Amino acid sequence: MKYFARKFAMLLFTLLVSMTINFFLPRLIPGDPAQALIGRMEGVEPEKLESIRAAFGLDTQDPLIVQYGKYLVNTVRGDFGISLSRFPMPVSSVIAIALPWTIGLMGLCTIFGFVIGSTLGIWAAWRRQHKLASFTVGFFTFIRSFPYFWLGLCLIYVFAFKLRIFPLGGAYSIDEVRGSSNWWLSVLKYGALPAFTITLSSVGEWMLMMRNNMINVLAEDYITLAMAKGLPMRRIKYMYAARNAVLPSVTGFAMQFGFIVGGGLITEMVFAYPGMGYMLYQAVNAKDYPLMQAIFLIIAASVLVANFIADIVIMFLDPRVRDGSK
Amino acid sequence: MIKDFFKTLVANRKSLAGLIILAVLVLMAVFAPLIVPYPPKSDRSEKSVLIEENRGDPETLSVDTPSEDIEKSIYTITTTQKWEKTIEYFPLRAKPSREHPLGTNHAGNDLLSQLIMGSRISIFVGLATGLFVIVVSLTLALLAGYLGGVVDDVINFFTNVFLVIPGLPLMIVIGTYIPMRGILPIIVILALTSWPYPTRLLRSQVLTLKNRDFVVASRVMGERTSFIIFREILPNMISIVMSQFFFVSLSAILSEATLEFIGVGNITVVSWGTILYWAQANGAILRGAWWWFLPPGLLIALTGTAFVLINFGIDEISNPRLRKR
């Protein structure tokens, strides 16, 4: 219980730190931040100026600490102010449109990446001397050092521009009636390429993790014993080795869920996929500060909550943690 | 001690390959101004040719003799040179050709020159961030691990807090607020988000080493703290420090390219990331201009691969189980 309380306190504190960063960033700009921001934008109507001031809590003469308090209360209530690029839409409504796309795309990709990567990792560790195994490891290591967005650009060039198999960007066909079966098919078609990019870039991570764990487990005495006993290799591979080697990956998987909101940012930007990443891209380019900050906060919050959940999962899985020794 | 470490590194095939690739790239960056065909931001080539040289004979205009000993003469020497200056503007968004092996961009700049010059910023930012972060992390780790108590608690607490706050969105948000002049801001932003992980790793390594028998023995013998830290703890941390250095440098190069690609960052400098930014902004894909967006990414990937290979070698050196049986 002490463990739980400590982790929960940590969750609250890290959330507070994220919100505090968010609060102080605009105030670090010398002078009136709203005015400074306006200077960078051209032809801004007065009501927008007011909404920027309101968004940053600058429309009052309150002392900083009161502004901070108001900001915290508003944020916790989900009130992120008004979007500048989609004036006068509230930021929360803009995010409500983007979030489902991201969660759908990234949720599936996270699962694909984990399953494919871990399976490959088991195989690569088991057949370590095999040429193909070391080639696969090398290939994914190479892929991992690619900039993700560039991988996306190359895939768009080959599959969308040259071969014209997939669309260049977006998330659904605008010609179909929203919700019809054809529309859902178009969602699959539009999502395929971004999904492939994200999965491809995450498979390597899981594979290397699983492979290293598996190699360490395979060196254990009980594996040698199992082999000496003459147990079927399949059984040793999956029930003895992989089962134990997958444990660290499982906690990693739980944490990875936190990156569902923020993990595909750049891929979404490249594919103009209307999720959180593309929204952030548009916010950055339009200098839509309230939207940008809200997106940061939501990404941070989801990562922090997922970490907390992973900690709790460990508490149930690992008796040492559960019994409170550490 | 560092010498020994590099000897082992060179002996390992993977890390040797990585070191060679990195060396080639660094050489390219260092000598970039000498090997570029054109200045990277130039959109023209200028040539001046002397087409006629017409040195006229000296002509005496007037001779004056005011007294017997003095002669004053006024001469003119006419030197007429006829020069022809040819300014050839580079074509915009040109395909690869003999003059421009990788074509030109929207402003008519030679892309090969940009690519070579761009390596300077990209590699420098990566290595500088790596060095900066490692120095900070190592200092924090030694302080935390060695002083212990409240100092350790505070450092550890803040490390854990900043470890979980997602880096990329934070970088984007900070980068959008602060003005990007030069390359210092981007190094600061990258460092700001990448110190927690190495700090945590190095701290736990310091804690482990601190309680090893040989360190405890030195302490009992009354050795000075500086001796223990610099002679006993640090030498045993070289491989982890180096692997963290390469890891941070790799992610710095990738993050820098990412930030520049989406337009956060100084888009006026020439780097691999900004070439990609301009390629995307000008629809290089829709023009089928693979020579524009492919090479910078490949070079980033090559640099990244060098770092990964070196780290593979370090891993195999410090974890014998990963070596081939």
XYZ file of C-alpha atoms in Angstrom:
651
model
C 0.000 0.000 0.000
C 2.935 2.268 0.741
C 4.262 1.505 -2.730
C 0.935 2.424 -4.260
C 0.747 5.674 -2.313
C 4.290 6.610 -3.301
C 3.652 5.937 -6.971
C 0.382 7.845 -6.843
C 2.066 10.834 -5.223
C 4.715 10.691 -7.948
C 1.986 10.672 -10.620
C 0.356 13.760 -9.139
C 3.671 15.556 -8.774
C 4.818 14.857 -12.330
C 1.451 16.039 -13.622
C 1.900 19.214 -11.600
C 5.399 19.724 -13.037
C 4.069 19.342 -16.590
C 1.323 21.869 -15.916
C 3.804 24.239 -14.305
C 6.136 24.076 -17.305
C 3.115 24.791 -19.442
C 2.148 27.752 -17.286
C 5.554 29.387 -17.160
C 6.717 28.873 -20.752
C 4.661 31.726 -22.232
C 5.681 33.942 -19.322
C 9.367 33.434 -20.016
C 9.021 35.585 -23.104
C 9.970 39.104 -22.054
C 7.143 41.630 -22.027
C 3.515 40.886 -22.759
C 3.462 37.381 -24.233
C 0.192 37.992 -26.014
C 1.621 41.092 -27.642
C 4.862 39.292 -28.478
C 2.934 36.468 -30.080
C 0.737 38.874 -31.990
C 3.893 40.481 -33.347
C 4.680 37.241 -35.091
C 1.220 36.898 -36.561
C -0.141 39.302 -39.049
C -3.506 40.964 -39.065
C -4.968 39.648 -35.873
C -8.400 40.804 -34.873
C -8.777 42.365 -31.427
C -11.042 39.563 -30.188
C -8.284 37.079 -30.908
C -5.871 39.184 -28.909
C -8.325 39.110 -26.041
C -8.670 35.357 -26.287
C -4.909 34.916 -26.252
C -4.743 37.013 -23.132
C -7.563 35.040 -21.629
C -5.937 31.764 -22.610
C -2.782 32.697 -20.780
C -4.682 34.265 -17.905
C -3.193 37.630 -18.787
C -6.453 39.536 -18.935
C -6.347 40.181 -15.206
C -4.228 42.206 -12.850
C -4.031 39.228 -10.483
C -0.682 38.390 -8.948
C 1.169 35.501 -10.559
C 0.228 33.011 -7.892
C -3.496 33.663 -8.362
C -3.082 33.320 -12.143
C -1.307 30.040 -11.541
C -4.113 28.803 -9.309
C -6.773 29.764 -11.847
C -4.779 28.090 -14.590
C -4.530 24.853 -12.618
C -8.254 24.820 -11.867
C -9.140 25.497 -15.526
C -6.752 22.821 -16.790
C -8.039 20.191 -14.413
C -11.573 21.004 -15.557
C -10.459 20.458 -19.154
C -10.772 24.103 -20.106
C -7.777 24.870 -22.309
C -9.049 28.122 -23.734
C -9.873 29.054 -27.298
C -7.978 27.830 -30.332
C -6.420 30.630 -32.360
C -6.166 28.820 -35.668
C -9.743 27.578 -35.459
C -11.173 30.618 -33.763
C -13.556 30.595 -31.911
C -13.558 26.851 -31.342
C -12.550 25.761 -27.836
C -9.269 23.843 -27.757
C -10.980 20.914 -26.074
C -13.340 20.433 -29.055
C -10.433 20.528 -31.512
C -8.707 17.833 -29.502
C -11.886 15.772 -29.263
C -11.871 15.549 -33.074
C -8.220 14.541 -33.304
C -7.917 12.119 -30.417
C -9.950 9.159 -31.776
C -7.864 9.014 -34.970
C -4.646 8.886 -33.046
C -5.866 6.317 -30.564
C -7.233 4.079 -33.308
C -4.083 4.226 -35.397
C -1.539 4.042 -32.611
C -3.424 1.509 -30.515
C -3.395 -1.009 -33.337
C 0.211 -0.256 -34.260
C 1.400 -0.671 -30.692
C -0.135 -4.141 -30.534
C 1.169 -5.120 -33.992
C 4.647 -3.872 -33.215
C 4.793 -5.696 -29.909
C 3.521 -9.030 -31.252
C 5.604 -9.031 -34.437
C 8.705 -7.669 -32.735
C 8.639 -10.076 -29.806
C 8.037 -13.069 -32.084
C 10.962 -12.042 -34.254
C 13.067 -11.520 -31.142
C 12.371 -15.042 -29.871
C 13.302 -16.445 -33.254
C 16.426 -14.297 -33.610
C 17.713 -15.389 -30.221
C 16.839 -19.048 -30.747
C 18.543 -19.285 -34.138
C 21.349 -16.957 -33.259
C 23.883 -18.442 -35.660
C 21.458 -18.402 -38.561
C 22.476 -15.914 -41.287
C 18.912 -14.684 -41.742
C 18.589 -14.040 -38.001
C 21.637 -11.814 -37.830
C 20.557 -10.121 -41.041
C 17.129 -9.354 -39.531
C 18.736 -7.966 -36.391
C 21.050 -5.832 -38.497
C 18.201 -4.656 -40.695
C 16.051 -3.467 -37.824
C 19.011 -1.864 -36.088
C 19.613 0.084 -39.263
C 15.923 1.029 -39.493
C 16.028 2.212 -35.896
C 18.652 4.795 -36.706
C 16.477 6.248 -39.478
C 14.562 9.397 -38.770
C 10.960 8.085 -38.615
C 9.529 10.921 -40.609
C 11.998 10.255 -43.391
C 11.025 6.591 -43.475
C 7.468 7.841 -43.953
C 8.546 10.166 -46.772
C 10.247 7.287 -48.577
C 7.190 5.037 -48.211
C 4.929 7.802 -49.525
C 7.259 8.281 -52.467
C 7.313 4.584 -53.366
C 3.799 3.402 -52.539
C 1.729 6.537 -52.997
C 3.577 8.543 -55.623
C 5.262 5.915 -57.804
C 3.065 2.838 -57.470
C -0.124 4.728 -56.537
C -1.328 1.873 -54.337
C -2.093 4.063 -51.348
C -3.279 7.658 -51.009
C -0.732 10.407 -50.353
C -2.206 11.461 -47.041
C -5.278 12.000 -44.921
C -7.306 9.465 -42.994
C -10.401 8.753 -45.078
C -11.907 9.309 -48.479
C -13.979 12.485 -48.668
C -16.119 10.983 -51.464
C -17.753 8.376 -49.275
C -20.599 8.908 -46.844
C -19.195 9.055 -43.350
C -20.000 5.830 -41.508
C -20.852 3.765 -44.573
C -19.032 0.488 -45.162
C -17.128 2.011 -48.085
C -16.024 4.824 -45.811
C -14.669 2.335 -43.298
C -12.809 0.593 -46.111
C -11.263 3.891 -47.096
C -10.205 4.398 -43.476
C -8.312 1.105 -43.683
C -6.746 2.048 -46.978
C -5.676 5.498 -45.817
C -4.399 4.143 -42.527
C -2.302 1.340 -44.010
C 0.798 3.318 -44.910
C 1.088 5.337 -41.683
C 0.407 2.163 -39.724
C 3.122 0.345 -41.626
C 5.604 3.157 -40.903
C 4.861 3.209 -37.195
C 4.912 -0.575 -36.893
C 8.128 -0.888 -38.877
C 9.877 1.614 -36.667
C 8.672 0.016 -33.443
C 9.244 -3.645 -34.368
C 13.011 -3.252 -34.074
C 12.768 -1.963 -30.514
C 10.710 -4.943 -29.341
C 12.772 -7.423 -31.292
C 16.086 -6.270 -29.847
C 14.662 -6.153 -26.335
C 13.185 -9.644 -26.620
C 16.311 -11.026 -28.262
C 18.622 -9.739 -25.541
C 16.360 -10.984 -22.758
C 15.997 -14.315 -24.477
C 19.754 -14.703 -24.910
C 20.245 -13.993 -21.231
C 17.546 -16.503 -20.270
C 18.941 -19.164 -22.631
C 22.219 -19.025 -20.690
C 20.421 -19.990 -17.458
C 21.052 -23.367 -15.863
C 17.436 -24.501 -16.030
C 17.495 -24.265 -19.816
C 20.609 -26.432 -19.936
C 18.870 -28.872 -17.627
C 15.750 -28.915 -19.763
C 17.848 -29.652 -22.824
C 19.792 -32.355 -20.991
C 16.504 -33.940 -19.947
C 15.642 -34.159 -23.613
C 12.488 -32.027 -23.491
C 11.074 -31.132 -26.912
C 12.822 -28.037 -28.275
C 9.511 -26.316 -28.950
C 8.600 -26.657 -25.323
C 11.934 -25.281 -24.154
C 11.732 -22.423 -26.592
C 8.269 -21.188 -25.688
C 7.405 -22.512 -22.242
C 10.818 -22.244 -20.618
C 12.713 -19.475 -22.342
C 10.281 -17.123 -24.056
C 7.833 -17.143 -21.185
C 10.412 -15.755 -18.799
C 12.096 -13.534 -21.315
C 8.876 -11.749 -22.208
C 8.292 -10.361 -18.702
C 10.377 -7.182 -19.077
C 8.759 -6.625 -22.467
C 5.304 -6.801 -20.905
C 5.989 -3.890 -18.573
C 7.515 -2.076 -21.517
C 4.305 -2.793 -23.410
C 2.194 -1.327 -20.618
C 4.313 1.816 -20.651
C 4.152 1.958 -24.426
C 0.431 2.539 -24.163
C 1.239 5.936 -22.777
C 2.856 6.770 -26.073
C -0.306 6.010 -27.991
C -1.227 9.679 -27.946
C 2.253 11.078 -28.485
C 4.230 8.296 -30.135
C 3.104 8.797 -33.707
C 3.319 12.583 -33.771
C 5.806 12.854 -36.596
C 4.323 10.055 -38.686
C 0.954 11.763 -38.494
C 2.535 15.021 -39.586
C 4.115 13.399 -42.641
C 0.927 11.620 -43.686
C -1.342 14.545 -42.812
C -3.247 12.057 -40.667
C -5.758 14.157 -38.730
C -4.714 13.020 -35.251
C -2.935 14.758 -32.415
C 0.401 14.904 -34.234
C -0.954 16.639 -37.306
C -2.966 18.937 -35.061
C 0.255 19.815 -33.233
C 1.966 20.442 -36.562
C -0.782 22.799 -37.626
C -0.759 24.479 -34.230
C 3.003 25.020 -34.440
C 2.793 26.469 -37.930
C -0.178 28.681 -37.109
C 1.395 29.709 -33.780
C -1.747 28.463 -32.079
C -0.231 28.455 -28.605
C -3.253 27.381 -26.547
C -3.818 24.342 -28.789
C -0.127 23.471 -28.801
C 0.129 23.599 -25.045
C -3.018 21.576 -24.528
C -1.693 18.867 -26.845
C 1.588 18.763 -24.923
C -0.300 18.467 -21.665
C -2.527 15.651 -22.903
C 0.418 13.704 -24.280
C 2.302 14.180 -21.030
C -0.696 13.159 -18.954
C -1.271 9.975 -20.939
C 2.385 8.958 -20.620
C 2.377 9.662 -16.894
C -0.831 7.751 -16.293
C 0.429 4.794 -18.340
C 3.649 4.750 -16.329
C 1.594 4.715 -13.176
C -0.478 1.806 -14.485
C 2.701 -0.059 -15.460
C 4.003 0.440 -11.932
C 0.796 -1.016 -10.555
C 1.028 -3.970 -12.966
C 4.552 -4.624 -11.702
C 3.199 -4.527 -8.185
C 0.905 -7.433 -9.008
C 3.487 -9.367 -11.046
C 6.553 -9.010 -8.864
C 6.216 -10.296 -5.299
C 9.299 -8.371 -4.177
C 7.599 -5.096 -5.021
C 4.261 -6.248 -3.650
C 5.687 -7.198 -0.276
C 7.010 -3.699 0.066
C 10.723 -4.337 0.343
C 11.312 -1.732 -2.309
C 42.474 3.754 -19.390
C 40.706 5.523 -22.249
C 43.421 4.206 -24.558
C 42.705 0.625 -23.453
C 39.026 1.185 -24.026
C 39.590 2.338 -27.581
C 41.886 -0.603 -28.207
C 39.094 -3.003 -27.281
C 36.677 -0.953 -29.339
C 38.853 -1.191 -32.432
C 39.316 -4.914 -31.872
C 35.547 -5.430 -32.118
C 34.394 -5.697 -35.723
C 31.105 -3.890 -35.262
C 32.451 -0.960 -33.329
C 35.388 -0.673 -35.712
C 32.960 -0.388 -38.637
C 31.024 2.254 -36.699
C 34.167 4.199 -35.865
C 35.281 4.178 -39.500
C 31.914 5.455 -40.759
C 31.896 8.137 -38.089
C 35.464 9.167 -38.919
C 34.616 9.547 -42.616
C 31.550 11.648 -41.793
C 33.470 13.846 -39.361
C 36.235 14.361 -41.941
C 33.605 15.345 -44.486
C 32.165 17.858 -42.025
C 35.544 19.308 -41.097
C 36.729 19.764 -44.669
C 33.290 20.661 -46.039
C 34.230 24.161 -47.231
C 37.078 22.694 -49.253
C 35.128 19.959 -50.977
C 31.833 21.650 -51.803
C 31.453 22.413 -55.502
C 29.640 25.685 -54.784
C 28.926 27.779 -51.706
C 25.819 26.116 -50.196
C 23.665 29.232 -50.268
C 24.724 30.467 -53.661
C 22.225 30.418 -56.509
C 24.632 31.360 -59.290
C 28.114 30.919 -60.546
C 30.091 33.982 -61.504
C 32.900 33.948 -63.982
C 34.941 36.893 -65.167
C 37.058 36.452 -68.256
C 39.623 38.840 -69.633
C 38.859 38.988 -73.280
C 41.063 41.799 -74.448
C 44.153 43.324 -73.048
C 45.158 46.454 -74.762
C 48.110 48.096 -73.177
C 48.546 51.293 -75.027
C 51.980 52.830 -75.451
C 52.965 55.357 -72.878
C 52.158 58.690 -74.280
C 53.821 61.875 -73.264
C 51.296 64.563 -72.827
C 53.493 67.456 -71.993
C 57.067 68.220 -71.176
C 58.022 71.256 -69.265
C 61.516 72.491 -68.414
C 61.281 75.252 -65.802
C 65.098 75.326 -65.305
C 68.153 73.591 -66.674
C 68.205 70.817 -64.077
C 64.579 69.946 -63.844
C 62.259 68.249 -66.274
C 58.679 67.782 -65.443
C 56.741 65.376 -67.576
C 53.201 64.278 -67.478
C 52.597 60.824 -68.835
C 49.613 58.699 -69.129
C 49.802 54.961 -69.297
C 46.612 53.676 -70.751
C 45.774 50.192 -69.694
C 42.557 48.998 -71.102
C 41.374 45.609 -70.080
C 38.133 44.274 -71.352
C 36.495 41.829 -68.984
C 33.432 39.773 -69.511
C 31.532 38.773 -66.408
C 29.122 35.891 -66.815
C 26.583 35.253 -64.082
C 24.919 31.979 -64.610
C 21.881 31.517 -62.404
C 21.374 27.915 -61.392
C 18.090 26.422 -62.512
C 15.487 26.075 -59.761
C 14.450 22.586 -58.614
C 16.665 21.052 -61.259
C 17.172 17.363 -61.804
C 20.592 15.854 -61.202
C 23.014 16.864 -63.922
C 26.747 17.042 -64.439
C 26.906 20.534 -62.894
C 24.626 19.576 -60.023
C 24.953 15.867 -59.228
C 22.031 16.026 -56.774
C 20.093 18.747 -58.504
C 19.151 22.097 -57.007
C 16.516 23.240 -54.550
C 13.721 25.818 -54.809
C 16.202 28.679 -54.418
C 18.608 27.266 -56.950
C 21.158 26.169 -54.350
C 23.265 23.176 -55.261
C 21.951 20.266 -53.190
C 25.215 18.332 -53.065
C 26.941 21.382 -51.592
C 24.121 21.801 -49.088
C 24.341 18.151 -48.137
C 28.080 18.318 -47.511
C 27.886 21.626 -45.654
C 24.828 20.430 -43.741
C 26.834 17.625 -42.201
C 28.653 20.262 -40.154
C 25.585 21.437 -38.265
C 23.997 18.009 -37.942
C 27.076 16.190 -36.692
C 28.254 19.076 -34.543
C 24.868 19.461 -32.868
C 24.748 15.706 -32.217
C 28.215 15.389 -30.739
C 28.032 18.678 -28.821
C 24.726 17.696 -27.250
C 26.134 14.262 -26.401
C 29.206 15.764 -24.753
C 27.262 18.417 -22.887
C 24.663 15.963 -21.594
C 27.252 13.397 -20.552
C 29.269 15.953 -18.586
C 26.146 17.148 -16.800
C 24.824 13.627 -16.208
C 28.134 12.309 -14.950
C 28.522 15.243 -12.586
C 24.995 14.773 -11.253
C 25.493 11.006 -10.979
C 28.748 11.358 -9.059
C 27.274 14.019 -6.792
C 24.190 11.926 -6.124
C 25.981 8.634 -5.774
C 28.853 9.944 -3.756
C 27.370 12.565 -1.499
C 24.218 10.531 -0.926
C 21.614 11.739 1.558
C 19.548 14.787 0.684
C 21.588 15.580 -2.447
C 20.961 12.113 -3.814
C 17.273 12.299 -2.944
C 16.810 15.632 -4.680
C 18.754 14.691 -7.825
C 17.097 11.305 -8.029
C 13.659 12.798 -7.560
C 14.045 15.371 -10.315
C 15.641 12.811 -12.612
C 12.624 10.566 -12.191
C 10.206 13.429 -12.726
C 11.819 14.648 -15.942
C 12.433 11.115 -17.119
C 8.733 10.506 -17.607
C 7.733 13.817 -19.173
C 7.687 13.053 -22.912
C 10.617 14.704 -24.625
C 9.557 15.331 -28.209
C 6.363 17.311 -27.509
C 8.223 19.283 -24.837
C 10.989 20.098 -27.319
C 8.425 21.221 -29.883
C 6.613 23.462 -27.417
C 9.798 25.045 -26.027
C 11.243 25.386 -29.526
C 8.186 27.256 -30.724
C 8.472 29.783 -27.909
C 12.133 30.644 -27.857
C 13.638 32.497 -30.779
C 15.945 30.316 -32.823
C 19.127 32.151 -33.584
C 22.231 30.209 -34.454
C 22.390 26.639 -33.260
C 22.828 27.140 -29.525
C 19.082 27.152 -28.749
C 18.558 23.773 -30.366
C 21.473 22.247 -28.444
C 20.004 23.605 -25.220
C 16.562 22.228 -26.025
C 17.972 18.816 -26.923
C 20.095 18.724 -23.784
C 17.197 19.858 -21.629
C 15.147 16.828 -22.601
C 17.850 14.173 -22.783
C 19.745 14.416 -19.496
C 17.479 12.315 -17.229
C 18.035 8.875 -18.733
C 21.859 8.834 -18.705
C 21.822 10.451 -15.265
C 19.724 7.664 -13.829
C 21.827 4.962 -15.458
C 25.139 6.495 -14.431
C 23.924 7.127 -10.900
C 23.020 3.495 -10.355
C 26.406 2.503 -11.771
C 28.152 4.854 -9.326
C 26.134 3.370 -6.474
C 27.104 -0.182 -7.468
C 30.781 0.649 -7.838
C 30.848 2.607 -4.601
C 30.091 -0.533 -2.647
C 32.525 -2.792 -4.492
C 35.250 -4.264 -2.304
C 38.131 -2.451 -3.946
C 36.489 0.924 -3.486
C 35.544 0.156 0.092
C 39.149 -0.953 0.691
C 40.495 2.350 -0.640
C 38.134 4.247 1.544
C 39.164 2.273 4.609
C 42.789 2.924 3.703
C 41.971 6.616 3.826
C 42.400 7.500 0.166
C 41.194 10.934 -0.853
C 37.718 11.132 -2.363
C 39.105 12.648 -5.566
C 41.456 9.666 -5.923
C 38.612 7.206 -5.457
C 36.364 9.014 -7.906
C 38.889 9.650 -10.671
C 41.112 6.633 -10.288
C 38.783 3.889 -9.162
C 35.188 4.702 -10.066
C 35.485 6.556 -13.378
C 37.818 4.076 -15.116
C 35.276 1.368 -14.456
C 32.506 3.447 -15.937
C 34.115 4.195 -19.283
C 32.096 1.755 -21.317
C 28.753 2.866 -19.903
C 29.695 6.534 -20.196
C 30.776 6.099 -23.797
C 27.717 4.094 -24.767
C 25.503 6.768 -23.206
C 27.440 9.455 -25.054
C 26.812 7.767 -28.399
C 23.214 7.059 -27.469
C 22.527 10.707 -26.592
C 24.344 11.896 -29.725
C 22.262 9.574 -31.884
C 18.976 10.707 -30.444
C 20.133 14.334 -30.629
C 20.846 14.023 -34.353
C 17.471 12.358 -34.944
C 15.596 14.874 -32.779
C 17.366 17.820 -34.368
C 16.403 16.602 -37.836
C 12.842 16.015 -36.643
C 12.497 19.469 -35.085
C 13.942 21.161 -38.135
C 11.794 19.087 -40.446
C 8.602 20.291 -38.823
C 9.863 23.864 -38.867
C 10.753 24.274 -35.210
C 14.339 25.383 -35.272
C 16.463 27.718 -37.255
C 15.393 27.079 -40.836
C 17.912 29.567 -42.185
C 20.905 27.352 -41.376
C 21.914 24.610 -43.766
C 21.643 21.199 -42.127
C 20.262 17.813 -43.080
C 17.077 18.588 -41.181
C 16.481 21.916 -42.904
C 17.134 20.421 -46.364
C 14.313 18.000 -45.580
C 12.157 20.864 -44.323
C 12.537 22.760 -47.595
C 12.056 19.583 -49.591
C 8.746 18.959 -47.835
C 7.719 22.614 -48.027
C 8.267 22.536 -51.801
C 6.494 19.255 -52.375
C 9.608 17.329 -53.373
C 7.689 14.063 -53.214
C 4.935 15.223 -55.531
C 7.570 16.361 -57.976
C 9.211 12.959 -57.720
C 12.406 14.694 -56.640
C 13.940 11.779 -54.761
C 17.398 13.362 -55.058
C 16.146 16.116 -52.802
C 14.759 14.215 -49.809
C 16.533 10.869 -50.041
C 20.227 11.771 -49.493
C 19.872 13.824 -46.271
C 17.846 11.055 -44.625
C 20.348 8.448 -45.764
C 23.200 10.424 -44.254
C 21.310 10.857 -40.985
C 20.648 7.124 -40.991
C 24.299 6.414 -41.772
C 25.442 8.589 -38.869
C 22.909 6.893 -36.625
C 24.066 3.471 -37.774
C 27.649 4.397 -36.925
C 26.623 5.237 -33.379
C 24.500 2.095 -33.063
C 27.346 -0.096 -34.343
C 29.805 1.424 -31.875
C 27.322 0.812 -29.080
C 26.804 -2.774 -30.259
C 30.529 -3.269 -29.872
C 30.530 -1.705 -26.414
C 27.614 -3.937 -25.428
C 29.443 -7.036 -26.557
C 32.569 -5.995 -24.708
C 30.757 -5.401 -21.441
C 28.183 -8.215 -21.756
C 29.987 -11.378 -22.894
C 26.694 -13.275 -23.182
C 25.794 -11.280 -26.282
C 28.951 -12.355 -28.085
C 28.657 -15.025 -30.679
C 29.018 -18.476 -29.222
